[in-house]
Tab-separated table of C-alpha atoms and ligand atoms in Angstrom:
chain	number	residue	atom	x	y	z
A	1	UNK	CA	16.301	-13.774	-18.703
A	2	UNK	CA	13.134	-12.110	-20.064
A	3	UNK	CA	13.204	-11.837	-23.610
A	4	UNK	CA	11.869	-8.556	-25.891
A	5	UNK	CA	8.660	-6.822	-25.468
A	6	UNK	CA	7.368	-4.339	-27.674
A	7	UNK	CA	4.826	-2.469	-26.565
A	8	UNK	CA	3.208	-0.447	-29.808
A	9	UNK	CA	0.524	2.348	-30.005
A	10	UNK	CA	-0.010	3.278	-26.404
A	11	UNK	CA	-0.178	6.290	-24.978
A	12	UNK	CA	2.760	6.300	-21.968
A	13	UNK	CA	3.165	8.748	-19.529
A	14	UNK	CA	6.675	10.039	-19.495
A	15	UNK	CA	8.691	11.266	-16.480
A	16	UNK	CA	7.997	15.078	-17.111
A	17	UNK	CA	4.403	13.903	-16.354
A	18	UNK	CA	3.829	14.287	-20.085
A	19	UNK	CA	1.513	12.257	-22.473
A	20	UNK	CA	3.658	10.763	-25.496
A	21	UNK	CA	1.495	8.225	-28.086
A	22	UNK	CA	4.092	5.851	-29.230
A	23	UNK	CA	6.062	2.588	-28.486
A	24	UNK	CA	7.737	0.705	-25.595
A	25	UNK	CA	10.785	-2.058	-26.135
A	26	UNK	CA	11.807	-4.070	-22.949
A	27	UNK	CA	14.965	-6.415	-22.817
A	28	UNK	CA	15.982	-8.371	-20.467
A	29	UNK	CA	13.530	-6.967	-17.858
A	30	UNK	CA	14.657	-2.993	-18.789
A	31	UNK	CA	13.009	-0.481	-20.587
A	32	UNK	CA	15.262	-0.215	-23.673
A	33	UNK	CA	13.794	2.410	-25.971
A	34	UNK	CA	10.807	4.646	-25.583
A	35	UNK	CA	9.923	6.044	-28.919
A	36	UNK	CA	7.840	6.245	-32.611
A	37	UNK	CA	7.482	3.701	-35.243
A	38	UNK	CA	9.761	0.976	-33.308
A	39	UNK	CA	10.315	-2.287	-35.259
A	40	UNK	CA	10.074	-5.420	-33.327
A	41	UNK	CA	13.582	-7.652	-32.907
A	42	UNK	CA	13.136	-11.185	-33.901
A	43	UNK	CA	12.292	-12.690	-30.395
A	44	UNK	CA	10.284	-9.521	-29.602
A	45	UNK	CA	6.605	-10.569	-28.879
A	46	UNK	CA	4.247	-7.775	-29.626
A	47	UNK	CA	1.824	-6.082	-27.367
A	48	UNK	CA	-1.039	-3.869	-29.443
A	49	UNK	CA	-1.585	-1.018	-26.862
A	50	UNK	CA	-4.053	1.226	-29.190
A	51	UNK	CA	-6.408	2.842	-27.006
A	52	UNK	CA	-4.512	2.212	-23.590
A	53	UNK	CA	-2.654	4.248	-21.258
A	54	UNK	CA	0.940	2.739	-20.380
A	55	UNK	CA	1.615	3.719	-16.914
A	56	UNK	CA	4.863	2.936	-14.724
A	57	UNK	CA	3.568	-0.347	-12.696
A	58	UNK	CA	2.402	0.757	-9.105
A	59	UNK	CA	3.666	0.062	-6.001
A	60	UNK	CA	1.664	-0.482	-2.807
A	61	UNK	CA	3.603	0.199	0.110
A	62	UNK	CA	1.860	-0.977	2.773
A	63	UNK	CA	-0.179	-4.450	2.534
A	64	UNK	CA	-0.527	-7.464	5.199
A	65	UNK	CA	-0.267	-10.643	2.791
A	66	UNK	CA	-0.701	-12.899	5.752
A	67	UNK	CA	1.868	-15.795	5.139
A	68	UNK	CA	3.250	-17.205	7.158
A	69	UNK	CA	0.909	-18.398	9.846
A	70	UNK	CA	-2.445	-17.113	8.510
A	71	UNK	CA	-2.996	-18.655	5.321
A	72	UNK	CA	-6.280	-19.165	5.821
A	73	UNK	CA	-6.933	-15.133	4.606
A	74	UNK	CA	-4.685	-14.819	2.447
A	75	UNK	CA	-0.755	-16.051	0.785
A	76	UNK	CA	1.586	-14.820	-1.103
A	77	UNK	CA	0.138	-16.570	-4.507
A	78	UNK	CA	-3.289	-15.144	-4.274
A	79	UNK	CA	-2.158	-11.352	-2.351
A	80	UNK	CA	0.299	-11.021	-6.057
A	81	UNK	CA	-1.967	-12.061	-8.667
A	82	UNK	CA	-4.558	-9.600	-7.104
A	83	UNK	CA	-1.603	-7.209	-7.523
A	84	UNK	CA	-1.225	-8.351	-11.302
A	85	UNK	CA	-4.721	-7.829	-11.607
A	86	UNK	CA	-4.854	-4.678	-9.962
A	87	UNK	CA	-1.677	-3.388	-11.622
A	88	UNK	CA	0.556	-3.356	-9.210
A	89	UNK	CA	4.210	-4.949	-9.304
A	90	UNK	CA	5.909	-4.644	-6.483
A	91	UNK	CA	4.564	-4.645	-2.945
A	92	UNK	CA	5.771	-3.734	0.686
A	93	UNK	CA	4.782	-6.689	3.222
A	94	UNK	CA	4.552	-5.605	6.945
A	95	UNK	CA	5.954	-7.818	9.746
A	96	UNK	CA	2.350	-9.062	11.619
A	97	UNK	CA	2.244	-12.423	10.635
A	98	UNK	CA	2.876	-15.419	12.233
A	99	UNK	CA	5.917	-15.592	13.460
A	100	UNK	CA	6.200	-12.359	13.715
A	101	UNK	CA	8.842	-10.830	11.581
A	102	UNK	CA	11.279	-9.241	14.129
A	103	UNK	CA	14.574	-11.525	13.061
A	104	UNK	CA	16.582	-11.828	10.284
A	105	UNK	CA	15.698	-16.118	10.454
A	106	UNK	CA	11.892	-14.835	9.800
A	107	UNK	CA	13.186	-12.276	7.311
A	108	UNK	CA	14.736	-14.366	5.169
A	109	UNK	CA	11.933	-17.181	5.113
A	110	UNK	CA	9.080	-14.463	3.898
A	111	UNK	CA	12.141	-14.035	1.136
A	112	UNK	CA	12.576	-17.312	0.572
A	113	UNK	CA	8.210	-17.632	0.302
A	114	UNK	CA	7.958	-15.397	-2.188
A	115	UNK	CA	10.764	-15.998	-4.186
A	116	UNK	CA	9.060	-19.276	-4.950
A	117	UNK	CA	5.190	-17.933	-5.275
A	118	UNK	CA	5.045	-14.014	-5.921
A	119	UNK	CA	4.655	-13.191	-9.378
A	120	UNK	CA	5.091	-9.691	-8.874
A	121	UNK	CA	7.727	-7.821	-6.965
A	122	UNK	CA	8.259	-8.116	-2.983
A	123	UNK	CA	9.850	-5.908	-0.110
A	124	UNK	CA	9.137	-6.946	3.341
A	125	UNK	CA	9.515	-4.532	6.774
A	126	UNK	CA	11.262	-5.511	10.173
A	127	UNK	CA	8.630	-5.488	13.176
A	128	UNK	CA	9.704	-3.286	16.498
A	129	UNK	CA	9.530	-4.790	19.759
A	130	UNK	CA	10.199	-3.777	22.696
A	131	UNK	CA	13.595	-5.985	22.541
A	132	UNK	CA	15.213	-6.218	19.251
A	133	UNK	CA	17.357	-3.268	18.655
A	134	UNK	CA	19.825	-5.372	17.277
A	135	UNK	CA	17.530	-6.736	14.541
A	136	UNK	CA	15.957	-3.882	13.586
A	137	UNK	CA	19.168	-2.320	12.435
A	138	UNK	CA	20.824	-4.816	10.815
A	139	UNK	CA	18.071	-7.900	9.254
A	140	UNK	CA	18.155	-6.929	5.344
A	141	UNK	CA	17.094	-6.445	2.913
A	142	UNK	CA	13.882	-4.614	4.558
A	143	UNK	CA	12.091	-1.633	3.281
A	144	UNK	CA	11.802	-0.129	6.691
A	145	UNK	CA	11.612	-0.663	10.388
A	146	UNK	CA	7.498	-1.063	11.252
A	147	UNK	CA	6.780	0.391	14.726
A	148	UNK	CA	2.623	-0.637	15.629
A	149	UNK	CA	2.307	2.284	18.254
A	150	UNK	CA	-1.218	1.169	18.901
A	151	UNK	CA	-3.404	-1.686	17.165
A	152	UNK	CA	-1.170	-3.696	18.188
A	153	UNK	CA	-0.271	-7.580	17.213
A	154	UNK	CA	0.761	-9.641	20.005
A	155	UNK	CA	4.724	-8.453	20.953
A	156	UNK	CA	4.640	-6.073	17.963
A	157	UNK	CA	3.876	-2.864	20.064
A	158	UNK	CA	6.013	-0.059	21.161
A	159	UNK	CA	4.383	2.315	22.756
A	160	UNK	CA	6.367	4.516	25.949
A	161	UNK	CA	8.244	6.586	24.693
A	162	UNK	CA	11.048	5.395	26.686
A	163	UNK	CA	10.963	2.418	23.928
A	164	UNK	CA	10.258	4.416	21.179
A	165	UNK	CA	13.293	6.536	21.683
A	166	UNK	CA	15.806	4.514	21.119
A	167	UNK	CA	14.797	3.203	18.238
A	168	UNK	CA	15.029	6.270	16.430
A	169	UNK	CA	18.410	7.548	18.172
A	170	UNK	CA	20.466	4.477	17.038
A	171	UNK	CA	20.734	3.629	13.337
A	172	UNK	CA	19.697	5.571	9.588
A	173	UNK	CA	17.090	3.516	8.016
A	174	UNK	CA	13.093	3.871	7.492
A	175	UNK	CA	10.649	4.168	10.751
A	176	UNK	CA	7.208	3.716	9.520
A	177	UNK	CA	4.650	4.357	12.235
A	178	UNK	CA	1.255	3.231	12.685
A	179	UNK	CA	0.245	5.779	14.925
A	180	UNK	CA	-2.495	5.299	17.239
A	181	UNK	CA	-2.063	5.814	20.854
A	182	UNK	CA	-2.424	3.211	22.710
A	183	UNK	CA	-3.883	3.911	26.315
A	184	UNK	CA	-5.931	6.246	24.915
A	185	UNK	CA	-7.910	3.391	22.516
A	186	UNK	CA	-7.926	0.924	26.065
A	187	UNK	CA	-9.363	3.681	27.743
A	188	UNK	CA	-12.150	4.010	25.828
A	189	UNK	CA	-12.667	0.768	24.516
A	190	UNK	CA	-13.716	0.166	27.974
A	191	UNK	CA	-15.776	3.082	28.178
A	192	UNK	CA	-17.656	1.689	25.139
A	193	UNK	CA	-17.202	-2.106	26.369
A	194	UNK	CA	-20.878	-3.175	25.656
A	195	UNK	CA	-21.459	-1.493	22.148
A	196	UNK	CA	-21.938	-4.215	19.428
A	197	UNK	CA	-22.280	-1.724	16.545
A	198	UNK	CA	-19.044	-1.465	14.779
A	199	UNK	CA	-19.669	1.995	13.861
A	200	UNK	CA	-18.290	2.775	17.844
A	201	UNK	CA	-14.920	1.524	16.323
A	202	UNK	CA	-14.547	4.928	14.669
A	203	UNK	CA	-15.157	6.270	18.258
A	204	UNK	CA	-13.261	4.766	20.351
A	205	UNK	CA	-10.471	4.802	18.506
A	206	UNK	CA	-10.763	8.350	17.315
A	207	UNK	CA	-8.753	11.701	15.737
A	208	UNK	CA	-7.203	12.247	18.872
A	209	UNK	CA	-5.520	8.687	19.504
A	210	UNK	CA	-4.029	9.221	16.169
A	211	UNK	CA	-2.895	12.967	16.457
A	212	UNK	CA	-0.944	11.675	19.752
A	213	UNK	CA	0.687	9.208	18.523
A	214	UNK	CA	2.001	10.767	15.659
A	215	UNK	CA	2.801	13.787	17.278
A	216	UNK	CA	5.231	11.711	19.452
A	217	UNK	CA	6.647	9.724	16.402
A	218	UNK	CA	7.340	13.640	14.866
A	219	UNK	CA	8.748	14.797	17.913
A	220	UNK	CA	11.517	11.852	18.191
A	221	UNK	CA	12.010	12.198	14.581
A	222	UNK	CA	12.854	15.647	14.872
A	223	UNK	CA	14.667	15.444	17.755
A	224	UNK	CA	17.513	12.582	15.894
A	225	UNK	CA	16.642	13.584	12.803
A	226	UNK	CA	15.663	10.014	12.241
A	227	UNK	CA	13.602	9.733	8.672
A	228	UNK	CA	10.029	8.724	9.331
A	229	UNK	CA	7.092	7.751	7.532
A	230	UNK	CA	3.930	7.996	8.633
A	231	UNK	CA	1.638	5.337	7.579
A	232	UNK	CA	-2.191	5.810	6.526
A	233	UNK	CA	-2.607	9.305	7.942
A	234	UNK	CA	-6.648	9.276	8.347
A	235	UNK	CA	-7.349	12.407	10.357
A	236	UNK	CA	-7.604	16.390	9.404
A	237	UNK	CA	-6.002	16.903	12.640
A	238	UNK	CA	-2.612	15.242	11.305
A	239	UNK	CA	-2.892	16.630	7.938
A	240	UNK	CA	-3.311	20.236	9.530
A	241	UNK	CA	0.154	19.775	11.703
A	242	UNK	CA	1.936	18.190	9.282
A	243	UNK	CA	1.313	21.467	6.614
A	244	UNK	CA	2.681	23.767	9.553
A	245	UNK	CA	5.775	21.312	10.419
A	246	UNK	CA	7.032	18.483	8.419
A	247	UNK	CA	10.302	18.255	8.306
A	248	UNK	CA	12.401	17.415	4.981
A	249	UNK	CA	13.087	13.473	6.306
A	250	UNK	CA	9.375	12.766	7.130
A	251	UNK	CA	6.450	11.406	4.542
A	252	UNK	CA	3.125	10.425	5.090
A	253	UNK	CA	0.918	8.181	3.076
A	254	UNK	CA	-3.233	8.118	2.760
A	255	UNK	CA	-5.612	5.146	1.615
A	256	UNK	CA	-8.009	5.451	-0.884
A	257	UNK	CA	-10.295	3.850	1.800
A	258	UNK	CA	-9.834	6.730	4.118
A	259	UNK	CA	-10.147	9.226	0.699
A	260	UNK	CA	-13.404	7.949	-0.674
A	261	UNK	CA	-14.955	5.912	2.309
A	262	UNK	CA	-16.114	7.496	5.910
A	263	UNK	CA	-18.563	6.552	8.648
A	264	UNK	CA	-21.401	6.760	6.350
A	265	UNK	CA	-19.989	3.237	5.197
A	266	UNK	CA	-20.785	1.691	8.447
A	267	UNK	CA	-24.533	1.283	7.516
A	268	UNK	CA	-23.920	-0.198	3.992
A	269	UNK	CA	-20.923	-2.752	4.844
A	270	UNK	CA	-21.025	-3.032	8.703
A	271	UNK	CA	-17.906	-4.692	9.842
A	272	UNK	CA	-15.884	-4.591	6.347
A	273	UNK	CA	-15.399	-0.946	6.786
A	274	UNK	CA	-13.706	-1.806	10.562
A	275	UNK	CA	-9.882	-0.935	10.295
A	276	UNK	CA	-6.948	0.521	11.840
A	277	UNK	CA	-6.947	3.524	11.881
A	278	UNK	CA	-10.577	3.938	11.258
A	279	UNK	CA	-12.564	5.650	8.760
A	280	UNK	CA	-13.607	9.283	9.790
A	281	UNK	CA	-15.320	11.668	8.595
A	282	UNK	CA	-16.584	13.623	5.405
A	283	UNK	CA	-14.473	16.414	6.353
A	284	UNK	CA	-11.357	14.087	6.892
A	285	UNK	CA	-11.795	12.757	3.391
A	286	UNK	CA	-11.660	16.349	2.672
A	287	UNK	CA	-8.717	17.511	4.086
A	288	UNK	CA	-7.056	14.520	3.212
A	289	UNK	CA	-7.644	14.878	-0.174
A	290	UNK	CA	-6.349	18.579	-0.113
A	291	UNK	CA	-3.507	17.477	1.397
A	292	UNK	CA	-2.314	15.163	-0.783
A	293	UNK	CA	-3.362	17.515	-3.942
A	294	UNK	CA	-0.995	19.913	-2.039
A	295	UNK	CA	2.054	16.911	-1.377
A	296	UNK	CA	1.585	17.213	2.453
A	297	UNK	CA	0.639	13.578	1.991
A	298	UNK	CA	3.361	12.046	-0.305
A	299	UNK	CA	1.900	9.171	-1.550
A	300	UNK	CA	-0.949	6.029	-1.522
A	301	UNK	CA	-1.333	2.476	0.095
A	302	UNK	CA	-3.985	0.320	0.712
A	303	UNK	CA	-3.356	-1.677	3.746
A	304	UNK	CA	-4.304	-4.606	2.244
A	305	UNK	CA	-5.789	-6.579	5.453
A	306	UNK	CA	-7.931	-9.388	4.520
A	307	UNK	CA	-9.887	-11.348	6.915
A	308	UNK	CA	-12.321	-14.098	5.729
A	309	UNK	CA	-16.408	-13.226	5.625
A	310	UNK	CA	-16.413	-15.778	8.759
A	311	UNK	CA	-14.236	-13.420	10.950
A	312	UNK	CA	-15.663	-9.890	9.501
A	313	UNK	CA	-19.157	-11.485	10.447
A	314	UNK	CA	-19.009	-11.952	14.332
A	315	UNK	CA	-20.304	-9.200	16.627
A	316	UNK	CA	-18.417	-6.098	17.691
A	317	UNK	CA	-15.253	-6.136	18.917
A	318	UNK	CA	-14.846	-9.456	17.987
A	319	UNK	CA	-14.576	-8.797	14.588
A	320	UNK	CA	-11.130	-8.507	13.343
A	321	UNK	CA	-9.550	-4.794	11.509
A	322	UNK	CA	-9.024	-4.560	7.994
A	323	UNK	CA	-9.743	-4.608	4.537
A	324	UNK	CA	-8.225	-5.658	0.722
A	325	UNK	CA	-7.015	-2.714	-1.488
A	326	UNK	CA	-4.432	-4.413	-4.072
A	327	UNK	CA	-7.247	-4.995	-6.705
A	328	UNK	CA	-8.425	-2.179	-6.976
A	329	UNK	CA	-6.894	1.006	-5.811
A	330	UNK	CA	-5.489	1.650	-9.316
A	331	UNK	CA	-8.635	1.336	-10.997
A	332	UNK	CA	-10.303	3.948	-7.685
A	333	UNK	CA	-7.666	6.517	-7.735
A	334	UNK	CA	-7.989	6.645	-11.526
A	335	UNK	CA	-11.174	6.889	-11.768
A	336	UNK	CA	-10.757	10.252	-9.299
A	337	UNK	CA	-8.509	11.275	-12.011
A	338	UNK	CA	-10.863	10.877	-15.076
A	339	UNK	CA	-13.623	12.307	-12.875
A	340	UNK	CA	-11.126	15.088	-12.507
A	341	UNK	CA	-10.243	15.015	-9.046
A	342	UNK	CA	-6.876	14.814	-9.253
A	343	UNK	CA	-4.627	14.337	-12.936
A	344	UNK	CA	-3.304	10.644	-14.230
A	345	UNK	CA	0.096	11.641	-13.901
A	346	UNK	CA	-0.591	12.958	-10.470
A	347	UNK	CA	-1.903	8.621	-9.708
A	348	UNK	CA	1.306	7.647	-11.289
A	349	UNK	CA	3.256	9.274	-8.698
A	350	UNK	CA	1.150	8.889	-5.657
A	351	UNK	CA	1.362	5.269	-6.569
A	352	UNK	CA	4.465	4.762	-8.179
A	353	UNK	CA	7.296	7.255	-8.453
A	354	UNK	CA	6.439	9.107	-5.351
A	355	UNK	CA	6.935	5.692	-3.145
A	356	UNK	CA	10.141	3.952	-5.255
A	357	UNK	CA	11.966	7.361	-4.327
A	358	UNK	CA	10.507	7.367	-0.179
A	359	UNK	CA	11.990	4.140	-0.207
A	360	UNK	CA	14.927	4.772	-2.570
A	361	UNK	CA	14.264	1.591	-4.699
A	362	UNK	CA	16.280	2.132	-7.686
A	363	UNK	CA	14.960	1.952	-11.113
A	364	UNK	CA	11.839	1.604	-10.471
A	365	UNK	CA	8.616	4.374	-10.707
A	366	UNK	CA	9.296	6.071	-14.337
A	367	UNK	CA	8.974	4.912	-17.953
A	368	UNK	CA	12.128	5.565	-19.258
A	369	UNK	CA	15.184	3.939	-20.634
A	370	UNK	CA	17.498	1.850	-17.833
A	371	UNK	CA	14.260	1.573	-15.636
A	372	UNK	CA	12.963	-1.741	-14.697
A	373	UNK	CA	9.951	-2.971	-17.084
A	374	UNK	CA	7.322	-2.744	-14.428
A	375	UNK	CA	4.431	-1.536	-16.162
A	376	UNK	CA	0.829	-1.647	-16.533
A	377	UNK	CA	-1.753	-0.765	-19.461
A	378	UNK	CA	-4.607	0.734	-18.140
A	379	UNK	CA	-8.336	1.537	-19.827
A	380	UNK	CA	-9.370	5.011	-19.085
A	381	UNK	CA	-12.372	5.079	-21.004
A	382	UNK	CA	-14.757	1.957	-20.420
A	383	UNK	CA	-16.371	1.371	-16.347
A	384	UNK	CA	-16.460	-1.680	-15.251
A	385	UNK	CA	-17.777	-2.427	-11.519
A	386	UNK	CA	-16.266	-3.629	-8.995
A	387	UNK	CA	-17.614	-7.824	-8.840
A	388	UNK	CA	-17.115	-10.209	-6.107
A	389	UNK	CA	-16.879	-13.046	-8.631
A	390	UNK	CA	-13.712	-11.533	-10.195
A	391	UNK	CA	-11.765	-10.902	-6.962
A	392	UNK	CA	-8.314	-12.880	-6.741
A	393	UNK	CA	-7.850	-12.026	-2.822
A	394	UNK	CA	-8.437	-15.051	-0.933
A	395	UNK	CA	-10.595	-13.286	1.384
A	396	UNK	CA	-13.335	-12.928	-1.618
A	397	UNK	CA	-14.536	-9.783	-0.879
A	398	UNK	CA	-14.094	-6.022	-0.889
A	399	UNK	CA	-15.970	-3.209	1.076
A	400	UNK	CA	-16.159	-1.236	-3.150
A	401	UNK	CA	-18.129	-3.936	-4.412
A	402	UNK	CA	-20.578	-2.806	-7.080
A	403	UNK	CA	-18.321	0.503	-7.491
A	404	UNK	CA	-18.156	1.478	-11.542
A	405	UNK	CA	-15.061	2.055	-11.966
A	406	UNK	CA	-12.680	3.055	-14.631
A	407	UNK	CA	-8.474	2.570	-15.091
A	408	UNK	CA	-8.888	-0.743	-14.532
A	409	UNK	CA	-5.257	-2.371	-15.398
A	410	UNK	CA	-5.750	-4.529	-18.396
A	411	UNK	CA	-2.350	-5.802	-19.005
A	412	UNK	CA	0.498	-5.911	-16.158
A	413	UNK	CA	4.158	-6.209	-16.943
A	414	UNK	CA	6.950	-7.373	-14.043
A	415	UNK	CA	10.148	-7.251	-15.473
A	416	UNK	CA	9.418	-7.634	-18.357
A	417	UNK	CA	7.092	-10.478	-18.835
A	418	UNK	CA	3.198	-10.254	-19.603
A	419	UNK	CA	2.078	-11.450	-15.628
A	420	UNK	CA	-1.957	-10.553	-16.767
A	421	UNK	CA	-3.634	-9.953	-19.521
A	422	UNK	CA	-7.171	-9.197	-19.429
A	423	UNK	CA	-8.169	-11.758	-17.480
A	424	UNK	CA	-5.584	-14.347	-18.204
A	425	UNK	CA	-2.608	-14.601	-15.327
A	426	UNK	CA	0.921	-16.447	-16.451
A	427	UNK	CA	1.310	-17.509	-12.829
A	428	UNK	CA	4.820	-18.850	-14.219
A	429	UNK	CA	6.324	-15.550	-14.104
A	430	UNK	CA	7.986	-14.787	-10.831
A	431	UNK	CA	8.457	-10.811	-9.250
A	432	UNK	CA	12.102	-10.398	-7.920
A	433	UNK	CA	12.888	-8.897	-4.013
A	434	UNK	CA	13.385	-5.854	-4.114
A	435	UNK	CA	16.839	-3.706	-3.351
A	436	UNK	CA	16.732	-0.665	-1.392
A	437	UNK	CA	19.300	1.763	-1.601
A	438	UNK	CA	21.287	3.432	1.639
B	1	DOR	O1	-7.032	-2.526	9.892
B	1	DOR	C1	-5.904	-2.956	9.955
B	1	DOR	N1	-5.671	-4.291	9.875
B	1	DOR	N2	-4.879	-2.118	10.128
B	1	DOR	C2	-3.605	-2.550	10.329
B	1	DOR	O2	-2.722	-1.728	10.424
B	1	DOR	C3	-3.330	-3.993	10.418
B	1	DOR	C4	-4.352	-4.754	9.769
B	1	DOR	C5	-4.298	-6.269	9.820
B	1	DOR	O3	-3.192	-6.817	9.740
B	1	DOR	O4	-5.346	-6.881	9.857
């Protein structure tokens, strides 16, 4: 049981979206009291906040941690204390690892894996094939069913629609889609077959292989009514149909990669700005941006997809897709925010509130009494760049490198207990799975 926390002196964001300077007392993991002047109980250890921002702790729906099977990128002990460090406690694992995780047998050992090494808070999808019905509605607890409509891994890719549909006819919960069509992208990649430069990976797999597929995933989903989310939305082309016709039981996230970083990146990081979907252009980051200012685009995830400096540094198309996020989208999206781009409180929901209610995880995503003690003290007013030597991902680098950035998380609560402190990890404390409510 986690004992008393009282957090004094910091300025916490409240649920009306609200700036309150005052105190916060935890017990056992909750939020007790939100208020002035608290005293401290006798087991209450003390937490001087003055000067920092007390935000709900954020929740990044959408990373690749890479255990089991390919450990040699990234595990589940250094993916969560770059979430400490980056402020975020509680995380949503998809199923592309190795085994695949398509079963309940594979479910339950990614449980069991980070119940013994994740010091922040874990939720792990169910992987569509093109044969597991069965497990996709009943392995739990998962966040979601994860359908890979193009990028595929290995047997995790459905991509006729005469697969597709009936997944989303049978059953209630969560599709998330990566939505990239398929024969389009192995079309063109042989068009493009003896191009080395990775910049071609924006073309080949372009706006239009993403607008398909997710205009099929929003035409089954309207047709059962089947909730679906649509994962890192990266073109203008889905924003734009979306704001005409997105129904009330779809959502759609955005990465602060394909916010803040476009083809332009190409030239200064080569292959570390390679992912699925790819970057675009300025006027995607654009539109994007306006239409998440506007809610078409619910919330934020990074992606997380490490690969080692080995892998990113073979030649085109050998090299593999992806990049790390956990560390530092926090400290990028608030930095937006100071820079007045967007608001703080407007962060705290894209990366908090916004995603415990998509995925109807109780308690979580506010700072108020009865809510879980997930939090995280952020610095709004000193920069600090972005340094290779500080990075906790195992991969040891990140395409933002050199970035100044501000909002860096200084202290990070799970449930309660101090998990980092500027600098300083407890890697004792453990995150708990997460429940996800019907
Ligand atoms: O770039 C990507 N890499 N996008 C994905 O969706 C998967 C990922 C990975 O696992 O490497």
């Amino acid at each position: 049981m986690a004992s008393s926390l009282l957090i004094q002196n910091a300025r916490i964001l409240l649920p009306s979206g609200e700036f309150f300077l005052g105190d916060v007392r935890t017990q056992g993991g909750k939020i007790v009291q939100v208020g002035t002047d608290l005293s401290p109980d006798e087991d209450s250890t003390i937490l001087d906040a003055t000067g920092l921002t007390l935000l709900p702790g954020a929740i990044d729906p959408q990373v690749h941690f890479r255990e089991p099977g390919l450990e040699h990128k990234e595990d589940l002990s250094t993916a969560s204390r770059a979430c400490a460090r980056g402020g975020i406690t509680s995380f949503l694992e998809m199923p592309n690892t190795r085994p695949l995780t398509t079963t309940q047998a594979t479910l339950d050992d990614k449980l069991r894996r980070a119940a013994e090494k994740s010091l922040v808070n874990y939720g792990f999808f169910i992987g569509a094939t093109a044969q597991n019905l069965p497990d996709l509605r009943e392995a739990n607890p998962a966040c979601g069913i994860k359908i890979f409509m193009g990028s595929m891994h290995g047997d995790l890719l459905v991509d006729e629609e005469t697969s597709l549909e009936p997944i989303f006819a049978k059953g209630s919960r969560l599709i998330a889609v990566h939505a990239e069509d398929q024969a389009r992208i192995r079309d063109r990649r042989l068009q493009f077959a003896n191009v080395t430069d990775p910049a071609i990976h924006s073309t080949i797999q372009d706006n239009q292989a993403a607008l398909n597929a997710t205009m099929l995933a929003l035409k089954l989903s309207k047709k059962y009514q089947r909730r679906l989310h649509i994962l890192h939305l990266s073109t203008a082309e889905e924003a734009d149909l979306l704001r005409q016709d997105k129904p009330a039981w779809v959502t759609a996230e955005v990465t602060p990669q394909h916010l803040l970083l476009n083809t332009a990146a190409y030239a200064e990081i080569g292959s570390w700005a390679q992912m699925n979907p790819p970057l675009r252009s300025p006027h995607d980051n654009e539109v994007l941006w306006q239409a998440l200012l506007d809610g078409v685009i619910d919330f934020i995830a990074t992606d997380h997809a490490p690969h080692t400096l080995e892998e990113k540094a073979q030649a085109y198309p050998n090299t593999p897709s992806g990049m790390p996020g956990v560390e530092t989208s926090l400290a990028l999206m608030l930095t937006q925010a100071v820079q007045k781009r967007c608001t703080v409180a407007q962060v705290a929901d894209w990366m908090s509130t916004a995603v415990a209610k998509a995925y109807k995880i109780p308690h979580k995503g506010a700072i108020a009494p009865g809510y879980d003690a997930d939090l995280v003290l952020v610095d709004l007013q000193t920069y600090h760049p972005v340094l290779r030597e500080e990075l906790q991902t195992k991969c040891g680098w990140s395409p933002f490198e050199g970035w100044n950035l501000t909002g860096w998380a200084q202290v990070t609560i799970v449930g309660g207990e101090v998990v980092y402190d500027r600098g300083t990890f407890n890697s004792e404390v453990r995150g708990q799975a997460l429940q996800f409510d019907e």
